[in-house]
């Protein structure tokens, strides 16, 4: 009934949908209804619903197999020499895990916080190989337990998705996925991947050659193997960029970072941000409420900031979420309110025991994360759309929603911004230039290899969801693409797809490319400011106004390709991303 009413609205658009935002809301609602099978009837609808049910069941089985296979593997280290090279923080965690299982020693598992640092730091090469192989074969027929073999489930998922696409009138599941995304078609995605790979591939080969030479100089006999890459990469990083997060923390007290972030927002987007003077109900004493005002002093938005980790009562990570959405209802404007949630270090409050008080001190990664989430918040809060279903981040396509967040990250690598957001909590000194230069250099370390890896995953995802018909085994398709998109060939028994939950049990099917797509957009958007001249205050303010009036203000009221073209005057190109990644002059 809802679908039929949306269709009637669309048919009478000239009379009923005079506001452009409402036309797009109606079109999106009709599209999503069709993709959900609402427009189907009879046997087609019956079969579609069966496929949806089966896909949900198989995806759950896939996830459970990954979980069970991950839990099934553990490696107990009992000799001190087996732990050589591993940091104290890892050893403490590994000892706790062993104790929880009634064992003495240090337990290695395939959970990422255990597995990856082990590959990075363990000097015992034999043990590194054992752990690497276990992870590479996880949840497959070559794994340590074949009862959790996901290869047949991958085949089943891909066949069901292909059949579902046919019922909906599409050639492939990739077309179904892209119907609700910014990227116009898979050809454009493949073109982006190929263009980036053209530059990343030779750079990745050089990086691995340099890494192999470094490994040989520091004692590796024989060729560099897959289980050596993380270890020697970390040793080389330490040699080239000898700084730690702990060295940087004192220069980034949270109050100073917020002050500089709000100053940047004022400069770019002509808004003033200050802590609310009127008391607001809060869920914890750590939380603050801030209000956003335009140039005339009119309040336009607000946000809660919950900045610190709270063990046992708050999940990890960082995110922006919607508290209130902007809308005009019955002549009244409801202002947008956001939640900005981080998990930084608690401040130290003097308790009279000799420990001096200090503010929350942030790692550089935490600073970058705060800017990222604030970027999401800006799109939510600075919207000018009055329709609930298209204001802020609502109705913004999946592969475009990360543009404002990643755009804000770029600013933390600019020296003038660092001068605004840094100040040693004791002396007030801004971040020293030598440390800043190390941060910039470390940012692009192994950039070619990292980019090629993401492109490999992205192309494999599109290939499987666009062309797989069961005639060629999935693992053969993987090997073919790996031959062109990896430097060190995967193991013959490599089965990373069997634990690739993003595309087989998550929301990224035929959408993994969106990580890179959004990076291209955000780098190209920031390049507009570079071209205007970052030191040219009036030009930056003028461009910031244009960015605010398009990318931030229009939300989901128009297609993101149109919005981006209005801001930039053209489509995004890969040039800025390559330059920012150190992969082009």
Coordinates of C-alpha atoms in Angstrom, one line a residue, residues 209-440:
X209 CA 62.0 -4.9 -3.0
X210 CA 63.3 -2.3 -0.5
X211 CA 61.8 -4.3 2.3
X212 CA 63.5 -7.5 1.1
X213 CA 66.8 -5.6 0.9
X214 CA 66.3 -4.2 4.4
X215 CA 65.4 -7.7 5.8
X216 CA 68.6 -9.2 4.2
X217 CA 70.7 -6.4 5.8
X218 CA 69.2 -7.1 9.2
X219 CA 69.7 -10.9 9.2
X220 CA 67.0 -12.6 7.0
X221 CA 68.4 -15.5 5.0
X222 CA 66.5 -16.5 2.0
X223 CA 63.6 -14.7 0.3
X224 CA 61.1 -12.4 2.0
X225 CA 58.0 -14.5 2.7
X226 CA 54.4 -13.4 3.4
X227 CA 54.8 -13.9 7.2
X228 CA 57.9 -11.7 7.1
X229 CA 56.3 -8.6 5.6
X230 CA 54.6 -7.2 8.7
X231 CA 57.6 -7.9 10.9
X232 CA 60.2 -6.2 8.7
X233 CA 57.9 -3.5 7.7
X234 CA 57.5 -2.6 11.4
X235 CA 61.3 -2.8 12.0
X236 CA 61.9 -0.5 9.0
X237 CA 59.3 1.9 10.1
X238 CA 61.0 2.1 13.5
X239 CA 64.3 2.9 11.9
X240 CA 62.9 5.5 9.5
X241 CA 60.4 7.2 11.8
X242 CA 61.5 6.8 15.4
X243 CA 58.6 8.2 17.3
X244 CA 55.7 6.7 19.3
X245 CA 52.2 7.7 20.1
X246 CA 53.2 8.3 23.7
X247 CA 55.7 11.0 22.5
X248 CA 52.9 12.9 20.8
X249 CA 50.2 12.7 23.5
X250 CA 51.5 15.6 25.6
X251 CA 51.1 18.0 22.7
X252 CA 47.4 17.1 22.1
X253 CA 45.4 17.9 25.2
X254 CA 41.7 17.5 24.3
X255 CA 40.7 21.1 25.3
X256 CA 43.4 22.5 23.0
X257 CA 42.4 20.2 20.1
X258 CA 38.7 21.2 20.5
X259 CA 39.6 24.9 20.6
X260 CA 41.6 24.5 17.3
X261 CA 39.0 22.4 15.7
X262 CA 36.2 24.9 16.4
X263 CA 38.4 27.7 15.1
X264 CA 38.9 25.8 11.9
X265 CA 35.1 25.3 11.6
X266 CA 34.6 29.0 12.1
X267 CA 37.2 29.8 9.4
X268 CA 35.9 27.3 6.8
X269 CA 32.1 27.4 7.5
X270 CA 31.4 30.6 9.2
X271 CA 29.9 29.0 12.4
X272 CA 30.7 29.6 16.0
X273 CA 30.7 26.6 18.4
X274 CA 30.6 27.0 22.2
X275 CA 29.7 24.9 25.2
X276 CA 26.0 25.3 26.2
X277 CA 25.5 27.8 29.0
X278 CA 22.0 26.4 29.8
X279 CA 22.1 23.1 31.7
X280 CA 21.3 20.1 29.5
X281 CA 20.5 16.6 30.7
X282 CA 23.5 14.3 30.2
X283 CA 23.9 10.6 30.5
X284 CA 27.4 10.8 32.1
X285 CA 29.6 13.4 33.8
X286 CA 32.2 13.1 31.0
X287 CA 29.7 14.3 28.4
X288 CA 29.5 17.9 27.2
X289 CA 26.8 19.6 25.1
X290 CA 27.8 22.2 22.5
X291 CA 25.8 24.6 20.4
X292 CA 26.4 25.8 16.9
X293 CA 25.6 29.4 15.7
X294 CA 25.7 31.0 12.4
X295 CA 27.3 34.4 11.6
X296 CA 24.2 36.3 12.8
X297 CA 24.3 34.6 16.2
X298 CA 21.3 32.4 15.5
X299 CA 21.5 28.9 16.9
X300 CA 21.4 26.3 14.1
X301 CA 22.4 23.0 15.7
X302 CA 23.9 21.2 18.7
X303 CA 25.9 18.2 19.6
X304 CA 26.8 16.0 22.5
X305 CA 30.5 15.0 22.9
X306 CA 31.3 11.9 24.9
X307 CA 35.1 11.8 24.5
X308 CA 36.5 9.2 27.0
X309 CA 36.6 5.4 27.2
X310 CA 34.7 3.9 30.1
X311 CA 35.6 0.3 30.7
X312 CA 32.7 -2.2 30.9
X313 CA 30.0 0.3 30.1
X314 CA 30.8 1.8 26.7
X315 CA 31.7 0.0 23.4
X316 CA 35.0 0.8 21.7
X317 CA 35.6 2.8 18.6
X318 CA 34.3 6.2 17.5
X319 CA 31.1 7.2 15.7
X320 CA 28.7 10.0 14.9
X321 CA 25.0 9.3 15.3
X322 CA 21.7 11.2 15.0
X323 CA 19.9 12.5 18.0
X324 CA 17.6 14.9 16.3
X325 CA 17.1 15.4 12.6
X326 CA 16.4 18.8 11.0
X327 CA 12.9 19.2 9.7
X328 CA 10.1 21.7 9.4
X329 CA 6.9 20.4 10.8
X330 CA 3.7 22.5 11.2
X331 CA 5.7 25.6 10.6
X332 CA 8.2 24.9 13.3
X333 CA 11.9 24.1 12.6
X334 CA 13.4 21.3 14.6
X335 CA 17.2 21.9 14.8
X336 CA 19.6 19.0 14.2
X337 CA 21.5 17.5 17.2
X338 CA 24.3 14.9 16.8
X339 CA 26.1 12.5 19.1
X340 CA 29.9 12.5 18.7
X341 CA 31.4 9.5 20.5
X342 CA 35.1 8.8 21.0
X343 CA 37.1 6.6 23.3
X344 CA 40.1 8.7 24.4
X345 CA 42.1 8.6 27.6
X346 CA 40.4 9.9 30.8
X347 CA 42.0 13.1 32.3
X348 CA 43.8 12.7 35.6
X349 CA 42.2 14.5 38.5
X350 CA 44.3 15.4 41.5
X351 CA 43.4 13.2 44.4
X352 CA 46.0 14.5 46.9
X353 CA 48.2 11.4 46.5
X354 CA 51.0 13.3 44.7
X355 CA 49.8 12.5 41.1
X356 CA 49.5 15.9 39.4
X357 CA 46.3 16.6 37.4
X358 CA 46.4 16.6 33.7
X359 CA 43.8 16.8 30.9
X360 CA 42.9 14.0 28.5
X361 CA 46.0 13.6 26.2
X362 CA 45.3 12.3 22.7
X363 CA 47.3 10.2 20.3
X364 CA 47.6 11.6 16.8
X365 CA 45.3 8.8 15.6
X366 CA 42.7 9.9 18.1
X367 CA 43.0 13.5 16.9
X368 CA 42.5 12.3 13.3
X369 CA 39.5 10.3 14.4
X370 CA 37.9 13.3 16.2
X371 CA 38.2 15.3 13.0
X372 CA 36.7 12.4 11.0
X373 CA 33.6 12.1 13.3
X374 CA 33.3 15.9 13.4
X375 CA 33.1 15.9 9.6
X376 CA 30.1 13.5 9.8
X377 CA 28.6 15.8 12.4
X378 CA 29.0 18.8 10.2
X379 CA 27.0 17.2 7.4
X380 CA 24.3 16.4 9.9
X381 CA 24.3 19.8 11.6
X382 CA 24.8 22.2 8.8
X383 CA 22.1 20.8 6.5
X384 CA 19.6 23.3 5.1
X385 CA 17.1 20.6 4.0
X386 CA 13.8 20.9 5.7
X387 CA 12.5 17.4 4.8
X388 CA 13.3 14.8 7.5
X389 CA 14.0 12.0 5.0
X390 CA 16.7 13.9 3.1
X391 CA 18.3 16.3 5.7
X392 CA 21.8 15.8 7.0
X393 CA 23.1 12.3 6.2
X394 CA 19.7 10.9 5.4
X395 CA 19.3 9.5 1.9
X396 CA 23.0 10.1 1.2
X397 CA 24.4 7.2 -0.9
X398 CA 26.7 4.7 0.9
X399 CA 29.8 5.5 -1.1
X400 CA 29.4 9.3 -0.7
X401 CA 28.6 9.5 3.0
X402 CA 32.3 9.3 4.0
X403 CA 33.3 12.4 1.9
X404 CA 32.7 15.0 4.7
X405 CA 34.5 12.9 7.4
X406 CA 37.6 12.0 5.3
X407 CA 37.7 15.6 4.0
X408 CA 38.2 16.9 7.6
X409 CA 41.0 14.4 8.2
X410 CA 43.2 16.2 5.6
X411 CA 43.5 19.3 7.8
X412 CA 45.4 17.6 10.6
X413 CA 48.4 17.3 8.2
X414 CA 48.6 21.0 7.6
X415 CA 51.1 22.9 9.8
X416 CA 48.9 25.9 10.5
X417 CA 46.2 23.6 11.8
X418 CA 48.7 21.7 13.9
X419 CA 49.7 25.0 15.4
X420 CA 46.1 25.6 16.4
X421 CA 45.3 22.2 17.8
X422 CA 48.6 21.4 19.6
X423 CA 50.1 22.8 22.8
X424 CA 52.1 20.8 25.3
X425 CA 49.8 20.4 28.4
X426 CA 52.6 21.7 30.7
X427 CA 54.6 24.2 28.6
X428 CA 52.1 25.2 25.9
X429 CA 54.7 24.5 23.2
X430 CA 53.2 23.5 19.8
X431 CA 54.2 20.2 18.2
X432 CA 57.9 20.5 17.3
X433 CA 58.7 20.6 13.5
X434 CA 60.9 17.4 13.5
X435 CA 58.0 15.4 15.0
X436 CA 55.5 16.9 12.6
X437 CA 57.8 15.9 9.6
X438 CA 58.0 12.4 10.9
X439 CA 54.2 12.2 11.1
X440 CA 54.0 13.4 7.5

